[in-house]
Amino acid sequence: MTKTQSMLAALFCTFIWGTTFIAQDTGMDLIGPYVFNTTRFFVGFLALLPFYLLLERRNTETVISKNKKRFVILSVIIGINLFFASLFQQVALLFTDVANAAFFTIFYVPMVPIIVFFLFKKKIHWSVWPSVLLCVVGGYFLTNFQDATVRIGDTLVVICALFWALHIIFIGIIIKEFNAPILVGLVQTFIVSICSLIPALIFEEFIWSNILSQKIQILYAGILSGGIAFVLQIYAQQNIAPAPSAIIFSLEGVFATVAAWIILSQILNINNIIGCCFILAGVLISQLLPEFKRA
């Protein structure tokens, strides 16, 4: 895959992620967040399975044979982080708007270098700190502070962003060591589906008529976002430097906001728009300034 193809893959992936917020939001009209995630990621697993069997199965043993144990450990870590990221994000949509959820999710961009510093002792560029400040100020404007329910939802999305950051970090590690993007996508969707099934069985009910009534949302979020988009993300991160890839991924919030405005008629007020601008500026600064210095 060429760099141009990787850029297009990242852009298409981001578009899918952004518009999937609509499916996630409307997909809980008759089912709960745990049932939605269980079915969504199992559909994603089924969607990826034929691609794996056709394209990667023959080379799997060769790719992971050098260190099967490490591949399994990294795959489980990635799957668990994706489970918690999707769990907090899905539950948060019960309490907050799509635009809020999408923009708070991209907090993961300035979070990544901070987490990498604590996990792997890599230096943090000074630009991270003003970026974090801009994101916090943006969060202040984006959150409706007189509505306690919205505050709960936004807090859940910030927690979700932490797990997205960890997911991206460990995806970066595994693709450098094992060239098996479809297999990684297959394993992580299966893990998320199984982990989501446990709270779904405890706290919710599987009513098939209700699940079938949300089939469009489940298929969109499952096949496109839960399956294809995550594999596109893995392919994109193989050939794109951190700065341009993070810039593209940060557009997820823009796509989600526009989709929410067109489809759900969720209109942002002036404070919300200012908040979105602050967060987007913080994300871009955290990625662009280090690259300018290197240039």
XYZ file of C-alpha atoms in Angstrom:
295
model
C 0.000 0.000 0.000
C 1.410 3.409 -1.043
C 1.458 6.481 1.180
C -1.337 8.077 -0.881
C -3.477 4.978 -0.471
C -2.775 5.010 3.270
C -3.855 8.660 3.472
C -7.092 7.813 1.657
C -7.582 4.823 3.963
C -7.153 7.083 7.011
C -9.597 9.664 5.617
C -12.232 7.037 4.780
C -11.709 5.437 8.203
C -12.253 8.807 9.895
C -15.400 9.491 7.868
C -16.801 6.098 8.918
C -15.939 6.703 12.591
C -17.540 10.160 12.546
C -20.786 9.094 10.890
C -20.983 5.951 13.041
C -21.788 8.173 16.031
C -25.238 8.606 14.455
C -25.724 4.844 14.218
C -24.501 4.433 17.798
C -26.885 7.104 19.058
C -30.012 6.022 17.176
C -29.189 2.318 17.572
C -30.124 2.420 21.265
C -33.768 3.350 20.783
C -34.895 -0.179 21.696
C -31.740 -1.927 22.960
C -29.128 -1.113 25.591
C -25.482 -0.141 25.044
C -24.098 -3.561 26.032
C -26.378 -5.463 23.656
C -25.593 -2.940 20.915
C -21.830 -3.387 21.340
C -22.122 -7.169 21.565
C -24.015 -7.439 18.295
C -22.110 -4.625 16.600
C -18.651 -6.092 17.159
C -19.773 -9.657 16.452
C -21.067 -8.424 13.092
C -17.673 -6.739 12.604
C -15.955 -10.042 13.387
C -18.123 -11.897 10.849
C -17.471 -9.189 8.241
C -13.682 -9.523 8.606
C -13.583 -13.335 8.738
C -13.831 -13.988 4.944
C -11.163 -11.326 4.247
C -8.843 -13.029 6.720
C -9.479 -16.484 5.241
C -8.837 -15.235 1.702
C -5.949 -12.815 2.255
C -4.017 -13.602 5.424
C -4.682 -17.120 6.644
C -1.866 -18.730 4.639
C 0.745 -16.319 6.014
C -0.472 -16.218 9.620
C 1.847 -18.927 10.924
C 4.874 -17.298 9.285
C 4.011 -13.824 10.576
C 3.400 -14.692 14.225
C 5.715 -17.704 14.549
C 8.674 -15.624 15.773
C 6.832 -14.726 18.993
C 3.319 -16.135 19.343
C 3.119 -15.316 23.045
C 3.836 -11.613 22.451
C 1.298 -11.480 19.623
C -1.369 -12.963 21.894
C -0.523 -10.588 24.764
C -0.566 -7.488 22.537
C -3.796 -8.626 20.838
C -5.531 -9.103 24.190
C -4.332 -5.689 25.427
C -5.629 -4.058 22.237
C -8.957 -5.871 22.487
C -9.468 -4.960 26.161
C -8.655 -1.293 25.521
C -11.049 -1.233 22.573
C -13.724 -2.840 24.747
C -13.487 -0.153 27.437
C -13.193 2.659 24.869
C -16.321 1.541 23.012
C -18.154 0.767 26.271
C -17.678 4.229 27.803
C -18.382 5.912 24.479
C -21.599 3.956 23.904
C -22.938 4.532 27.429
C -22.005 8.223 27.229
C -24.292 8.657 24.205
C -27.236 7.982 26.516
C -26.415 11.226 28.352
C -24.783 13.636 25.906
C -25.072 14.827 22.294
C -23.246 13.292 19.351
C -21.099 16.416 18.821
C -19.953 16.470 22.452
C -19.105 12.773 22.361
C -17.182 13.077 19.106
C -15.084 16.073 20.132
C -14.307 14.790 23.616
C -13.235 11.494 22.042
C -10.401 13.206 20.136
C -8.839 14.106 23.480
C -6.892 10.905 22.802
C -4.521 12.811 20.493
C -2.780 14.943 23.171
C -3.168 12.023 25.617
C -1.010 9.714 23.484
C 2.402 11.392 24.050
C 1.716 11.751 27.779
C 0.880 8.057 28.120
C 3.889 7.092 25.988
C 6.101 9.137 28.344
C 4.886 7.252 31.424
C 4.845 3.817 29.768
C 8.022 3.983 27.663
C 9.891 7.015 29.078
C 9.819 8.912 25.780
C 10.169 12.691 25.995
C 7.087 14.891 25.801
C 7.291 17.836 23.406
C 6.418 21.124 25.126
C 3.522 21.659 22.697
C 1.524 18.944 24.483
C 0.867 21.161 27.512
C -0.749 24.130 25.681
C -2.662 21.527 23.658
C -4.032 19.973 26.836
C -4.976 23.450 28.107
C -6.812 24.229 24.859
C -8.663 20.916 25.081
C -9.695 21.605 28.679
C -10.911 25.111 27.791
C -12.709 23.670 24.772
C -14.315 21.078 27.002
C -15.554 23.865 29.270
C -17.288 25.609 26.365
C -18.583 22.387 24.853
C -20.142 21.069 28.055
C -23.502 22.366 29.197
C -22.622 22.893 32.851
C -26.156 23.587 34.045
C -27.148 20.098 32.866
C -25.740 17.482 35.256
C -26.720 14.633 32.930
C -24.667 16.056 30.055
C -21.693 16.492 32.413
C -21.849 12.785 33.278
C -21.910 11.876 29.589
C -18.980 14.131 28.733
C -16.948 12.731 31.643
C -17.538 9.195 30.361
C -16.289 10.229 26.907
C -13.069 11.677 28.385
C -12.486 8.309 30.107
C -13.214 6.626 26.787
C -10.559 8.828 25.108
C -7.963 7.460 27.540
C -8.645 3.916 26.331
C -8.650 5.062 22.681
C -5.184 6.518 23.291
C -3.955 3.215 24.741
C -5.546 1.349 21.826
C -3.735 3.503 19.264
C -0.404 3.159 21.100
C -0.554 -0.640 21.193
C -1.817 -0.822 17.590
C 1.337 1.099 16.634
C 3.443 -1.459 18.514
C 1.817 -4.588 17.096
C 1.874 -3.513 13.440
C 5.616 -2.821 13.654
C 6.269 -6.353 14.876
C 3.550 -8.380 13.096
C 2.274 -7.674 9.590
C -1.213 -9.093 10.102
C -3.691 -6.177 10.148
C -6.804 -8.216 9.326
C -5.972 -10.814 11.981
C -5.499 -8.053 14.576
C -8.864 -6.573 13.566
C -10.468 -10.007 13.747
C -9.117 -10.738 17.226
C -10.009 -7.348 18.690
C -13.604 -7.385 17.424
C -14.087 -10.885 18.835
C -12.684 -9.844 22.236
C -14.911 -6.752 22.401
C -18.000 -8.766 21.463
C -17.338 -11.434 24.120
C -16.494 -8.861 26.823
C -19.650 -6.875 25.978
C -21.743 -10.030 26.157
C -21.034 -10.474 29.887
C -22.612 -7.178 31.120
C -25.329 -7.554 28.448
C -26.422 -10.870 29.950
C -26.299 -9.445 33.490
C -27.910 -6.020 33.027
C -29.900 -6.184 29.785
C -32.107 -8.495 27.716
C -31.589 -9.935 24.248
C -34.954 -9.323 22.592
C -34.449 -10.365 18.984
C -37.327 -8.280 17.617
C -35.749 -5.163 19.153
C -32.313 -6.088 17.855
C -33.687 -6.641 14.347
C -35.450 -3.270 14.502
C -32.008 -1.670 14.895
C -30.396 -3.798 12.171
C -29.399 -0.869 9.937
C -27.499 0.849 12.756
C -25.918 -2.418 13.918
C -24.816 -3.358 10.405
C -23.380 0.115 9.748
C -21.543 0.296 13.075
C -20.519 -3.362 12.857
C -19.411 -3.921 9.267
C -18.083 -0.460 8.454
C -16.862 0.870 11.823
C -16.318 -2.236 13.949
C -14.731 -4.170 11.095
C -13.518 -2.313 8.019
C -12.621 1.038 9.609
C -10.361 -0.492 12.249
C -8.469 -2.453 9.593
C -8.151 0.750 7.531
C -6.723 2.403 10.657
C -4.099 -0.329 10.958
C -3.137 -0.046 7.283
C -2.989 3.753 7.566
C -0.712 3.690 10.610
C 1.742 1.487 8.728
C 2.689 4.197 6.214
C 1.694 7.589 7.651
C 3.706 9.623 10.125
C 1.991 10.429 13.447
C 1.287 14.098 12.633
C -0.724 13.730 9.405
C -2.508 10.594 10.636
C -3.568 12.281 13.888
C -4.754 15.335 11.968
C -6.928 13.151 9.752
C -8.278 11.104 12.678
C -9.125 14.303 14.572
C -11.578 15.175 11.772
C -13.805 12.468 13.244
C -15.374 15.131 15.453
C -16.086 17.359 12.452
C -17.733 14.554 10.457
C -19.820 13.548 13.477
C -20.968 17.109 14.174
C -22.004 17.720 10.559
C -23.806 14.352 10.423
C -25.625 15.084 13.702
C -26.708 18.480 12.346
C -27.992 17.028 9.035
C -29.561 13.784 10.298
C -30.506 14.460 13.941
C -30.976 18.254 13.772
C -28.582 18.672 16.719
C -27.495 22.294 16.305
C -24.529 23.651 18.284
C -24.810 27.012 20.005
C -22.004 29.585 19.839
C -20.337 28.313 23.039
C -20.338 24.765 21.684
C -18.785 25.908 18.406
C -16.063 27.804 20.293
C -15.409 24.675 22.347
C -15.062 22.550 19.206
C -12.590 25.059 17.748
C -10.463 25.044 20.929
C -10.335 21.247 21.030
C -9.490 20.954 17.323
C -6.784 23.631 17.726
C -5.313 21.770 20.698
C -5.228 18.514 18.751
C -3.545 20.099 15.718
C -0.967 21.975 17.806
C 0.063 18.822 19.665
C 0.815 17.132 16.331
C 2.067 19.944 14.071
C 4.563 21.820 16.253
C 6.869 18.831 16.824
C 6.909 18.210 13.071
C 7.771 21.870 12.306
C 10.721 21.609 14.667
C 11.997 18.470 12.915
C 11.549 20.137 9.497
